[in-house]
Coordinates of C-alpha atoms in Angstrom, one line a residue:
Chain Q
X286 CA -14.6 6.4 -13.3
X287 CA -12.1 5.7 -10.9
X288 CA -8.4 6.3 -12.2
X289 CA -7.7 2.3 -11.2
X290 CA -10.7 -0.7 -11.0
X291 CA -9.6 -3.6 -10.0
X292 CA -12.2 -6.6 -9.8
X293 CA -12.8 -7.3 -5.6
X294 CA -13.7 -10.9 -6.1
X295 CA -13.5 -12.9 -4.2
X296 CA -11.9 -15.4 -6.0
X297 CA -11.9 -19.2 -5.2
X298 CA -9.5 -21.5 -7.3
X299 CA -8.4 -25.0 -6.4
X300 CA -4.4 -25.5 -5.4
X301 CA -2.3 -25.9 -8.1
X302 CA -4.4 -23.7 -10.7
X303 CA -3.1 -21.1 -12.5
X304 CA -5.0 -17.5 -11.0
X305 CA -5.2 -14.3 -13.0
X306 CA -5.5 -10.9 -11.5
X307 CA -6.3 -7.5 -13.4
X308 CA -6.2 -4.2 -13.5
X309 CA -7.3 -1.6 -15.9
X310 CA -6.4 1.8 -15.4
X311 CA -7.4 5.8 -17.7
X312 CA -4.2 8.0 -16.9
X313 CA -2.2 7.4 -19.4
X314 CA 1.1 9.4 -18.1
X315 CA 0.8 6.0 -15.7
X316 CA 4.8 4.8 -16.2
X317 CA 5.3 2.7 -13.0
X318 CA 3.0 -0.1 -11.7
X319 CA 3.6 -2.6 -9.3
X320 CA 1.6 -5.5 -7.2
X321 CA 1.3 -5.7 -3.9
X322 CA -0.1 -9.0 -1.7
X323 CA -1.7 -7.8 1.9
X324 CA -2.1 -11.4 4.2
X325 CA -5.2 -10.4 6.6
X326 CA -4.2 -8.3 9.3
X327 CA -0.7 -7.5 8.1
X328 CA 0.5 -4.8 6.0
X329 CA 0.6 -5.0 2.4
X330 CA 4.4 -6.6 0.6
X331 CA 5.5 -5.7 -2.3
X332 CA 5.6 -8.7 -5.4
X333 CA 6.4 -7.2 -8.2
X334 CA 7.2 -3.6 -10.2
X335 CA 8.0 -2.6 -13.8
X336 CA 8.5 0.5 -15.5
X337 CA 7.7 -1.0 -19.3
X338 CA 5.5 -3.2 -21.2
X339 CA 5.7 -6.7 -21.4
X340 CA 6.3 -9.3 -18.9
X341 CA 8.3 -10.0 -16.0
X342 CA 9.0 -12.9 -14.2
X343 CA 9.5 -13.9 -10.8
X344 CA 9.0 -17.8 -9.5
X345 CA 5.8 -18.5 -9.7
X346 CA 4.5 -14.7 -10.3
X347 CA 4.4 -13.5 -13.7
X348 CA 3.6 -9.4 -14.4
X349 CA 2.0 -8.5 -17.0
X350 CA 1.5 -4.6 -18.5
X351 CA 0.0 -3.8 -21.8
X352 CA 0.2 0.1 -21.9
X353 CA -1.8 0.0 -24.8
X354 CA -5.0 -0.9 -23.2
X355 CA -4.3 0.4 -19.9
X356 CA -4.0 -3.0 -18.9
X357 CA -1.7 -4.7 -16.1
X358 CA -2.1 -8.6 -14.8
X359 CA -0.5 -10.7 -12.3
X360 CA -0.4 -14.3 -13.1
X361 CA 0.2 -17.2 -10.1
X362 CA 1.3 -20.2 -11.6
X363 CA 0.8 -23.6 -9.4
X364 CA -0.9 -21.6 -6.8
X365 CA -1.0 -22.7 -3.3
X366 CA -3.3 -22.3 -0.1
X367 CA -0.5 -19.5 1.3
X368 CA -1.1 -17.4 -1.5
X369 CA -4.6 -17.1 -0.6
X370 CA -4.6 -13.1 0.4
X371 CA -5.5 -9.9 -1.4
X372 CA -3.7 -8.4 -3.8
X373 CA -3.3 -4.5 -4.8
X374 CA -2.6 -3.3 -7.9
X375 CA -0.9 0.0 -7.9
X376 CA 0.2 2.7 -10.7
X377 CA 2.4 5.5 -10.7
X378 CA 3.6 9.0 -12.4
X379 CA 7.3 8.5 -13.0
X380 CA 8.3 6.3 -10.2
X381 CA 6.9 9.0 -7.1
X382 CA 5.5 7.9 -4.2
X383 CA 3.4 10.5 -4.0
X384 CA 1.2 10.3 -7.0
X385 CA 0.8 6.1 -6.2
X386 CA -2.8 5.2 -7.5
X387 CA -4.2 2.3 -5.7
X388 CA -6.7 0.0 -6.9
X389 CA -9.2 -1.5 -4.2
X390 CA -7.9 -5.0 -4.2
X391 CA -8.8 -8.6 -5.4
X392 CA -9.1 -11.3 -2.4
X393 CA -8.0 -14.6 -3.5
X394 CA -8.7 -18.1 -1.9
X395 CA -6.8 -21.0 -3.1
X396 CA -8.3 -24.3 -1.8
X397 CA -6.5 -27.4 -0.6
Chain P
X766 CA 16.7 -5.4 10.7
X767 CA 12.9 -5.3 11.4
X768 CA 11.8 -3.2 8.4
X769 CA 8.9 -0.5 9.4
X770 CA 7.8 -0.6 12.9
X771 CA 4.3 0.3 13.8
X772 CA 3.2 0.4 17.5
X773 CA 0.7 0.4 19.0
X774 CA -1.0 -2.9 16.6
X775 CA -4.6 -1.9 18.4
X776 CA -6.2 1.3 19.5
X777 CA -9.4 2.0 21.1
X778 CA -9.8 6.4 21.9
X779 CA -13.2 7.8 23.0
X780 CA -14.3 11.1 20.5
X781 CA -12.2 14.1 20.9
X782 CA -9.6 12.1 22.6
X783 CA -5.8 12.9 21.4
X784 CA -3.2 10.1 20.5
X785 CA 0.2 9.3 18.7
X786 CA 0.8 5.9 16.3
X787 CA 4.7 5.8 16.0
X788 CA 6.4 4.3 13.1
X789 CA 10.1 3.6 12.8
X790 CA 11.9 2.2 10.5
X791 CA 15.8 0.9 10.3
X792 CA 16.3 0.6 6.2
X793 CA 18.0 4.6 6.5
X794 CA 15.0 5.2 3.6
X795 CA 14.8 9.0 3.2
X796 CA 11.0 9.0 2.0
X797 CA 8.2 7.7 5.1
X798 CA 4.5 7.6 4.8
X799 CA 1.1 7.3 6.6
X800 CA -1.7 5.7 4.9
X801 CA -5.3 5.3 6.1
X802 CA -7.2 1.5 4.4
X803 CA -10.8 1.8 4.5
X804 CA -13.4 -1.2 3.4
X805 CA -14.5 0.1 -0.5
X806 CA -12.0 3.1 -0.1
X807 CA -8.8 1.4 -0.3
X808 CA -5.3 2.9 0.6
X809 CA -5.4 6.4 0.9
X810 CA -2.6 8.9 1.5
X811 CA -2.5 11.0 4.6
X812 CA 0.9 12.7 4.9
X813 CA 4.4 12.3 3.9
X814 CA 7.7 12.7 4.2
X815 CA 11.2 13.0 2.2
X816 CA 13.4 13.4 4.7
X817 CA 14.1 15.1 8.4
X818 CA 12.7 18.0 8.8
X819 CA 10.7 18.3 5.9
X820 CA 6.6 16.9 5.8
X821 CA 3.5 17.4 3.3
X822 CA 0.3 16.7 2.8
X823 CA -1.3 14.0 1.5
X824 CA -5.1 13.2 -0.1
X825 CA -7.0 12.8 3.5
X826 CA -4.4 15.4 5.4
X827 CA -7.5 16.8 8.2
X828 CA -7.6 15.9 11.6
X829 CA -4.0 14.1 11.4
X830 CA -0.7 15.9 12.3
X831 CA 3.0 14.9 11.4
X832 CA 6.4 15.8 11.8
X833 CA 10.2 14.0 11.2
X834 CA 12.5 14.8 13.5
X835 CA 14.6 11.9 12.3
X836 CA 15.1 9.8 9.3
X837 CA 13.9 6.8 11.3
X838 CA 10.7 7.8 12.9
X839 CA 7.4 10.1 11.4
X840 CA 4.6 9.8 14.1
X841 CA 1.3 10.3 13.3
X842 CA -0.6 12.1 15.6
X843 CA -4.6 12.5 15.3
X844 CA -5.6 15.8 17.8
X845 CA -9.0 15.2 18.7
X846 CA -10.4 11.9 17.3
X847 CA -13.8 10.8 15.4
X848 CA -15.3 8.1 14.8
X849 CA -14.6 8.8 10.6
X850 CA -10.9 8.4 12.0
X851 CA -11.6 4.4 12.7
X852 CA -9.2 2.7 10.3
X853 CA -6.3 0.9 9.3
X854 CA -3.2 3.1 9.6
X855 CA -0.2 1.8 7.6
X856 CA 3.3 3.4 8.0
X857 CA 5.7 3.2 4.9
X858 CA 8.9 4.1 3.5
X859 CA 11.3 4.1 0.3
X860 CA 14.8 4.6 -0.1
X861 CA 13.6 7.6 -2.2
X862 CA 10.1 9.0 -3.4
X863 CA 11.1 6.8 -6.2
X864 CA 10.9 3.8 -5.3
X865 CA 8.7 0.7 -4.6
X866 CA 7.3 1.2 -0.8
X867 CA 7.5 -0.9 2.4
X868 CA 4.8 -1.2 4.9
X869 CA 4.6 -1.5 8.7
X870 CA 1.7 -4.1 10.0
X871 CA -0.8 -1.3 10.6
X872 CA -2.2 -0.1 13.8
X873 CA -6.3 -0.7 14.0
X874 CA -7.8 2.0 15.6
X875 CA -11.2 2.5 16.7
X876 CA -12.8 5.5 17.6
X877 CA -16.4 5.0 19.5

């Protein structure tokens, strides 16, 4: 079992629908997990990070952790055809760079 | 301020052939990074940095050599390429090992 699965899609939602993205993840010394959004052929931009449970808001982009189940979502509300891109999920011992655990990515199309 | 610079954007070496990707990056962020993204494989660490003078190894370390001579720039440089070398390379960099990273656009290399 990989230490991060994230669902690859892709997934295809009309514009202006709300989109959910998961994560699940086993390590449970896992303190730090942020999403990332990679447009094609560019490098991948950070969204969001949190160090605790619960949610955190940003525009649009709500993060979600539940450390209980190993659990971590990114929610787009009113999504648009420019969020259409992948998105990485990605968890962390204590904040280091080092130990970053990647998940594979979900690709997202949001239709006009 | 351009963030983390990646040159060249595209690469084509013949096997055993010898090259360097540069990165460079202008945010004075102590902690630098080279990441390889593979389809099904996702990102995967090959060596890094935190700070001048001092470089590690990563998960995928073989056939790739580093060294920071700066804070702004950590060059990657492959010494005799393979075709298991064709990738995405992304450069990054945090103000510390701590914090959330920042990619470069990725060079594309291929190795025939």
């Amino acid at each position: 079992q990989k230490e991060v699965e994230q669902d690859p899609g892709p997934l295809s939602v009309p514009e202006g629908a709300i989109v959910s993205l998961n994560c699940t993840y086993s390590n449970s010394a896992f303190q730090y997990f942020m999403w990332y959004r990679q447009y094609s052929r560019k490098g991948p931009e950070l969204l969001m990070y949190t160090y605790s449970s619960g949610n955190k808001e940003d525009g649009r982009f709500t993060a979600q952790v539940d450390k209980s189940s190993k659990y971590i979502s990114l929610f787009i509300r009113d999504s648009q055809p420019s969020d259409s891109a992948t998105y990485l999920c990605a968890e962390g011992v204590s904040g280091n760079n080092r130990k970053l655990i990647w998940g594979l990515g979900t690709s997202l199309a949001v239709n006009p | 301020n351009a963030g983390v610079t990646q040159t060249p954007k595209f690469q084509v070496l013949k096997t055993g052939q010898s090259m360097t990707l540069q990165c460079a990056q202008d945010m004075n962020h102590e902690y630098m990074s080279w990441y390889r993204q593979d389809p099904g494989m996702g990102l995967r660490l090959i060596h890094y940095s935190v700070g001048a003078g001092i470089t590690d190894q990563g998960e995928v370390p073989n056939g790739y050599n580093v060294s920071r001579s700066t804070t702004e720039d950590f060059p990657l440089r492959l010494l005799s390429a393979a075709p298991s070398q064709t990738s995405v390379y992304f450069c990054a960099s945090s103000y510390s090992g701590r914090y959330p990273l920042h990619f470069g656009n990725g060079t594309r290399l291929t190795v025939t």
